[in-house]
Amino acid sequence: MAYKTVITYGTFDMFHIGHLKLLQRAKEYGDRLIVAVSTDEFNAQKGKKTLIPFEQRAEIVANIKCVDSVIEESSWEQKVDDIRNYKVSTFVMGNDWEGTFDHLREFCDVVYLNRTQNISTTDLKKSLTRILTVPKEDIIKAFEVIEVLKNDFQ
Ligand code: CTP
């Protein structure tokens, strides 16, 4: 049986369970999984600012068990070259991209996987913003309540 290579692309900021499941399911389509991680410069072009810098995002993804290698994603146009250079059999993306990469079917299989429900970097960032914008007085009040409760239970 021929050796099959799978490729997927993404930012993987604040790596979470949805990212992990996507990578694990992508690997099931072949023997080798290549992950193209978006560089900070490419994200800037897309108007996206990550919390975690490229080097750390790439290192985290490279150390996920099912990932065989990480490359840089630095442009929209590189996909055809990547598919040719790495002899890719299957291109995988989350279904938030459904239809967007159908033109790549000329070069390899294209698969869109269902996203994991109820988790996203965008939501994690929103939660952080909410925490950071809680007024200082409310935080102090919450700590005072915790102290009272602690005393009640002693
Ligand atoms: N993904 C997923 N399930 C999620 C979140 C992301 O399957 N709950 C997938 C995306 O569809 C994509 C890959 O993980 O194929 C990497 O996602 P990424 O490029 O980091 O960006 P986002 O889709 O913006 O991730 P998030 O919604 O978490 O911000």
PDB file of C-alpha atoms and ligand atoms in Angstrom:
ATOM      1  CA  MET A   1       0.000   0.000   0.000  1.00  0.00           C
ATOM      2  CA  ALA A   2       1.304   3.482  -0.888  1.00  0.00           C
ATOM      3  CA  TYR A   3       2.410   5.814   1.874  1.00  0.00           C
ATOM      4  CA  LYS A   4      -0.160   8.623   2.313  1.00  0.00           C
ATOM      5  CA  THR A   5       0.549  12.199   3.362  1.00  0.00           C
ATOM      6  CA  VAL A   6      -2.083  14.498   4.848  1.00  0.00           C
ATOM      7  CA  ILE A   7      -1.754  18.276   5.197  1.00  0.00           C
ATOM      8  CA  THR A   8      -3.744  20.838   7.168  1.00  0.00           C
ATOM      9  CA  TYR A   9      -3.396  24.582   7.800  1.00  0.00           C
ATOM     10  CA  GLY A  10      -4.225  26.756  10.781  1.00  0.00           C
ATOM     11  CA  THR A  11      -3.243  29.312  13.378  1.00  0.00           C
ATOM     12  CA  PHE A  12      -3.603  27.137  16.500  1.00  0.00           C
ATOM     13  CA  ASP A  13      -3.568  30.093  18.913  1.00  0.00           C
ATOM     14  CA  MET A  14      -4.214  29.138  22.575  1.00  0.00           C
ATOM     15  CA  PHE A  15      -4.138  25.438  21.550  1.00  0.00           C
ATOM     16  CA  HIS A  16      -7.345  23.738  22.704  1.00  0.00           C
ATOM     17  CA  ILE A  17      -9.271  20.435  22.465  1.00  0.00           C
ATOM     18  CA  GLY A  18     -10.924  21.417  19.140  1.00  0.00           C
ATOM     19  CA  HIS A  19      -7.454  21.811  17.590  1.00  0.00           C
ATOM     20  CA  LEU A  20      -6.294  18.469  19.040  1.00  0.00           C
ATOM     21  CA  LYS A  21      -9.329  16.566  17.754  1.00  0.00           C
ATOM     22  CA  LEU A  22      -8.977  18.128  14.294  1.00  0.00           C
ATOM     23  CA  LEU A  23      -5.333  16.979  14.095  1.00  0.00           C
ATOM     24  CA  GLN A  24      -6.105  13.481  15.377  1.00  0.00           C
ATOM     25  CA  ARG A  25      -8.929  13.031  12.848  1.00  0.00           C
ATOM     26  CA  ALA A  26      -6.788  14.476  10.037  1.00  0.00           C
ATOM     27  CA  LYS A  27      -4.070  11.892  10.755  1.00  0.00           C
ATOM     28  CA  GLU A  28      -6.608   9.078  10.247  1.00  0.00           C
ATOM     29  CA  TYR A  29      -6.607   9.931   6.507  1.00  0.00           C
ATOM     30  CA  GLY A  30      -2.966   8.882   6.061  1.00  0.00           C
ATOM     31  CA  ASP A  31       0.376   7.837   7.488  1.00  0.00           C
ATOM     32  CA  ARG A  32       2.101  11.210   7.772  1.00  0.00           C
ATOM     33  CA  LEU A  33       0.542  14.473   8.966  1.00  0.00           C
ATOM     34  CA  ILE A  34       2.052  17.827   7.990  1.00  0.00           C
ATOM     35  CA  VAL A  35       0.669  20.912   9.741  1.00  0.00           C
ATOM     36  CA  ALA A  36       1.203  24.345   8.216  1.00  0.00           C
ATOM     37  CA  VAL A  37       1.059  26.873  11.059  1.00  0.00           C
ATOM     38  CA  SER A  38       0.292  30.499  10.112  1.00  0.00           C
ATOM     39  CA  THR A  39       3.135  32.904  10.762  1.00  0.00           C
ATOM     40  CA  ASP A  40       2.522  36.120  12.691  1.00  0.00           C
ATOM     41  CA  GLU A  41       3.168  38.122   9.499  1.00  0.00           C
ATOM     42  CA  PHE A  42       0.588  36.109   7.528  1.00  0.00           C
ATOM     43  CA  ASN A  43      -1.946  36.539  10.338  1.00  0.00           C
ATOM     44  CA  ALA A  44      -1.284  40.289  10.294  1.00  0.00           C
ATOM     45  CA  GLN A  45      -2.147  40.285   6.564  1.00  0.00           C
ATOM     46  CA  LYS A  46      -5.447  38.567   7.493  1.00  0.00           C
ATOM     47  CA  GLY A  47      -6.082  41.158  10.228  1.00  0.00           C
ATOM     48  CA  LYS A  48      -5.586  38.485  12.927  1.00  0.00           C
ATOM     49  CA  LYS A  49      -3.454  39.031  16.037  1.00  0.00           C
ATOM     50  CA  THR A  50      -2.541  35.979  18.091  1.00  0.00           C
ATOM     51  CA  LEU A  51      -1.891  35.838  21.809  1.00  0.00           C
ATOM     52  CA  ILE A  52       0.844  33.232  21.363  1.00  0.00           C
ATOM     53  CA  PRO A  53       3.757  33.979  18.970  1.00  0.00           C
ATOM     54  CA  PHE A  54       4.455  31.776  15.928  1.00  0.00           C
ATOM     55  CA  GLU A  55       7.535  30.007  17.374  1.00  0.00           C
ATOM     56  CA  GLN A  56       5.551  28.798  20.400  1.00  0.00           C
ATOM     57  CA  ARG A  57       2.439  27.844  18.390  1.00  0.00           C
ATOM     58  CA  ALA A  58       4.640  25.866  15.995  1.00  0.00           C
ATOM     59  CA  GLU A  59       6.508  24.150  18.860  1.00  0.00           C
ATOM     60  CA  ILE A  60       3.269  23.100  20.563  1.00  0.00           C
ATOM     61  CA  VAL A  61       1.817  21.675  17.328  1.00  0.00           C
ATOM     62  CA  ALA A  62       5.116  19.909  16.474  1.00  0.00           C
ATOM     63  CA  ASN A  63       4.973  18.112  19.820  1.00  0.00           C
ATOM     64  CA  ILE A  64       1.436  16.741  19.382  1.00  0.00           C
ATOM     65  CA  LYS A  65       1.753  12.943  19.068  1.00  0.00           C
ATOM     66  CA  CYS A  66      -0.067  12.587  15.736  1.00  0.00           C
ATOM     67  CA  VAL A  67       1.867  15.419  14.027  1.00  0.00           C
ATOM     68  CA  ASP A  68       4.871  14.370  11.944  1.00  0.00           C
ATOM     69  CA  SER A  69       6.093  17.765  10.790  1.00  0.00           C
ATOM     70  CA  VAL A  70       5.322  21.462  10.926  1.00  0.00           C
ATOM     71  CA  ILE A  71       5.897  23.960   8.133  1.00  0.00           C
ATOM     72  CA  GLU A  72       5.218  27.694   7.935  1.00  0.00           C
ATOM     73  CA  GLU A  73       2.031  28.994   6.361  1.00  0.00           C
ATOM     74  CA  SER A  74       3.012  32.386   5.048  1.00  0.00           C
ATOM     75  CA  SER A  75       0.722  32.960   2.044  1.00  0.00           C
ATOM     76  CA  TRP A  76      -2.647  31.956   0.562  1.00  0.00           C
ATOM     77  CA  GLU A  77      -0.943  30.782  -2.634  1.00  0.00           C
ATOM     78  CA  GLN A  78       1.487  28.206  -1.227  1.00  0.00           C
ATOM     79  CA  LYS A  79      -1.017  25.327  -1.021  1.00  0.00           C
ATOM     80  CA  VAL A  80      -0.583  23.944  -4.546  1.00  0.00           C
ATOM     81  CA  ASP A  81       3.227  24.022  -4.205  1.00  0.00           C
ATOM     82  CA  ASP A  82       3.015  22.330  -0.778  1.00  0.00           C
ATOM     83  CA  ILE A  83       0.728  19.594  -2.161  1.00  0.00           C
ATOM     84  CA  ARG A  84       3.192  18.946  -5.010  1.00  0.00           C
ATOM     85  CA  ASN A  85       6.407  19.233  -2.969  1.00  0.00           C
ATOM     86  CA  TYR A  86       5.229  17.003  -0.120  1.00  0.00           C
ATOM     87  CA  LYS A  87       3.304  14.588  -2.414  1.00  0.00           C
ATOM     88  CA  VAL A  88       0.126  15.177  -0.406  1.00  0.00           C
ATOM     89  CA  SER A  89      -2.804  12.739  -0.858  1.00  0.00           C
ATOM     90  CA  THR A  90      -5.349  14.504   1.356  1.00  0.00           C
ATOM     91  CA  PHE A  91      -5.899  18.149   2.262  1.00  0.00           C
ATOM     92  CA  VAL A  92      -7.934  18.559   5.477  1.00  0.00           C
ATOM     93  CA  MET A  93      -9.640  21.639   6.954  1.00  0.00           C
ATOM     94  CA  GLY A  94     -12.368  22.295   9.510  1.00  0.00           C
ATOM     95  CA  ASN A  95     -15.853  22.719   8.030  1.00  0.00           C
ATOM     96  CA  ASP A  96     -15.799  26.453   8.743  1.00  0.00           C
ATOM     97  CA  TRP A  97     -13.864  26.442   5.432  1.00  0.00           C
ATOM     98  CA  GLU A  98     -16.393  24.154   3.622  1.00  0.00           C
ATOM     99  CA  GLY A  99     -16.140  24.707  -0.137  1.00  0.00           C
ATOM    100  CA  THR A 100     -13.292  27.261   0.027  1.00  0.00           C
ATOM    101  CA  PHE A 101     -10.580  24.868  -1.122  1.00  0.00           C
ATOM    102  CA  ASP A 102     -12.540  22.705  -3.582  1.00  0.00           C
ATOM    103  CA  HIS A 103     -10.257  23.887  -6.418  1.00  0.00           C
ATOM    104  CA  LEU A 104      -7.472  21.807  -4.812  1.00  0.00           C
ATOM    105  CA  ARG A 105      -9.380  18.604  -5.781  1.00  0.00           C
ATOM    106  CA  GLU A 106      -7.448  18.851  -9.028  1.00  0.00           C
ATOM    107  CA  PHE A 107      -4.315  17.895  -7.042  1.00  0.00           C
ATOM    108  CA  CYS A 108      -5.476  15.704  -4.104  1.00  0.00           C
ATOM    109  CA  ASP A 109      -8.484  14.681  -1.980  1.00  0.00           C
ATOM    110  CA  VAL A 110     -10.055  17.570  -0.072  1.00  0.00           C
ATOM    111  CA  VAL A 111     -11.835  16.804   3.206  1.00  0.00           C
ATOM    112  CA  TYR A 112     -13.708  19.165   5.543  1.00  0.00           C
ATOM    113  CA  LEU A 113     -14.101  17.864   9.109  1.00  0.00           C
ATOM    114  CA  ASN A 114     -16.812  18.970  11.524  1.00  0.00           C
ATOM    115  CA  ARG A 115     -15.543  21.423  14.092  1.00  0.00           C
ATOM    116  CA  THR A 116     -15.680  20.460  17.776  1.00  0.00           C
ATOM    117  CA  GLN A 117     -18.665  22.174  19.361  1.00  0.00           C
ATOM    118  CA  ASN A 118     -18.497  24.845  22.082  1.00  0.00           C
ATOM    119  CA  ILE A 119     -14.797  25.662  21.998  1.00  0.00           C
ATOM    120  CA  SER A 120     -12.923  28.270  20.019  1.00  0.00           C
ATOM    121  CA  THR A 121      -9.943  30.581  20.443  1.00  0.00           C
ATOM    122  CA  THR A 122     -12.258  33.485  19.709  1.00  0.00           C
ATOM    123  CA  ASP A 123     -14.484  32.538  22.680  1.00  0.00           C
ATOM    124  CA  LEU A 124     -11.453  31.994  24.946  1.00  0.00           C
ATOM    125  CA  LYS A 125     -10.198  35.474  24.030  1.00  0.00           C
ATOM    126  CA  LYS A 126     -13.651  36.971  24.713  1.00  0.00           C
ATOM    127  CA  SER A 127     -13.728  35.300  28.154  1.00  0.00           C
ATOM    128  CA  LEU A 128     -10.288  36.728  28.941  1.00  0.00           C
ATOM    129  CA  THR A 129     -11.384  40.203  27.885  1.00  0.00           C
ATOM    130  CA  ARG A 130     -14.468  39.888  30.095  1.00  0.00           C
ATOM    131  CA  ILE A 131     -12.316  38.899  33.107  1.00  0.00           C
ATOM    132  CA  LEU A 132      -9.846  41.712  32.440  1.00  0.00           C
ATOM    133  CA  THR A 133     -12.627  44.306  32.276  1.00  0.00           C
ATOM    134  CA  VAL A 134     -14.253  43.367  35.604  1.00  0.00           C
ATOM    135  CA  PRO A 135     -13.978  46.528  37.791  1.00  0.00           C
ATOM    136  CA  LYS A 136     -11.258  46.344  40.483  1.00  0.00           C
ATOM    137  CA  GLU A 137     -13.841  47.018  43.252  1.00  0.00           C
ATOM    138  CA  ASP A 138     -15.859  43.941  42.203  1.00  0.00           C
ATOM    139  CA  ILE A 139     -12.752  41.742  42.396  1.00  0.00           C
ATOM    140  CA  ILE A 140     -11.904  43.099  45.877  1.00  0.00           C
ATOM    141  CA  LYS A 141     -15.528  42.498  46.961  1.00  0.00           C
ATOM    142  CA  ALA A 142     -15.385  38.900  45.638  1.00  0.00           C
ATOM    143  CA  PHE A 143     -12.190  38.231  47.655  1.00  0.00           C
ATOM    144  CA  GLU A 144     -13.849  39.675  50.775  1.00  0.00           C
ATOM    145  CA  VAL A 145     -16.808  37.314  50.296  1.00  0.00           C
ATOM    146  CA  ILE A 146     -14.394  34.355  49.873  1.00  0.00           C
ATOM    147  CA  GLU A 147     -12.654  35.331  53.143  1.00  0.00           C
ATOM    148  CA  VAL A 148     -16.018  35.447  54.990  1.00  0.00           C
ATOM    149  CA  LEU A 149     -17.013  32.045  53.567  1.00  0.00           C
ATOM    150  CA  LYS A 150     -13.625  30.579  54.532  1.00  0.00           C
ATOM    151  CA  ASN A 151     -14.084  31.810  58.127  1.00  0.00           C
ATOM    152  CA  ASP A 152     -17.628  30.366  58.223  1.00  0.00           C
ATOM    153  CA  PHE A 153     -16.289  26.941  57.292  1.00  0.00           C
ATOM    154  CA  GLN A 154     -13.396  26.926  59.808  1.00  0.00           C
TER     155      GLN A 154
HETATM  156  N1  CTP B   1     -11.125  23.684  14.770  1.00  0.00           N
HETATM  157  C1  CTP B   1     -12.025  22.655  15.090  1.00  0.00           C
HETATM  158  N2  CTP B   1     -12.867  22.805  16.158  1.00  0.00           N
HETATM  159  C2  CTP B   1     -12.837  23.941  16.893  1.00  0.00           C
HETATM  160  C3  CTP B   1     -11.932  24.985  16.589  1.00  0.00           C
HETATM  161  C4  CTP B   1     -11.077  24.831  15.506  1.00  0.00           C
HETATM  162  O1  CTP B   1     -12.061  21.615  14.426  1.00  0.00           O
HETATM  163  N3  CTP B   1     -13.687  24.061  17.899  1.00  0.00           N
HETATM  164  C5  CTP B   1     -10.263  23.519  13.608  1.00  0.00           C
HETATM  165  C6  CTP B   1     -10.464  24.599  12.555  1.00  0.00           C
HETATM  166  O2  CTP B   1     -11.585  24.314  11.757  1.00  0.00           O
HETATM  167  C7  CTP B   1      -9.168  24.526  11.786  1.00  0.00           C
HETATM  168  C8  CTP B   1      -8.160  24.098  12.882  1.00  0.00           C
HETATM  169  O3  CTP B   1      -8.910  23.640  13.985  1.00  0.00           O
HETATM  170  O4  CTP B   1      -9.220  23.537  10.787  1.00  0.00           O
HETATM  171  C9  CTP B   1      -7.271  25.215  13.286  1.00  0.00           C
HETATM  172  O5  CTP B   1      -8.083  26.309  13.654  1.00  0.00           O
HETATM  173  P1  CTP B   1      -7.457  27.759  13.632  1.00  0.00           P
HETATM  174  O6  CTP B   1      -6.877  28.036  12.318  1.00  0.00           O
HETATM  175  O7  CTP B   1      -6.553  27.907  14.782  1.00  0.00           O
HETATM  176  O8  CTP B   1      -8.553  28.811  13.720  1.00  0.00           O
HETATM  177  P2  CTP B   1      -9.984  28.952  14.194  1.00  0.00           P
HETATM  178  O9  CTP B   1     -10.918  28.184  13.325  1.00  0.00           O
HETATM  179  O10 CTP B   1     -10.175  30.403  14.226  1.00  0.00           O
HETATM  180  O11 CTP B   1      -9.999  28.381  15.614  1.00  0.00           O
HETATM  181  P3  CTP B   1     -10.867  29.040  16.702  1.00  0.00           P
HETATM  182  O12 CTP B   1     -12.292  29.003  16.229  1.00  0.00           O
HETATM  183  O13 CTP B   1     -10.598  28.186  17.873  1.00  0.00           O
HETATM  184  O14 CTP B   1     -10.429  30.459  16.866  1.00  0.00           O
END
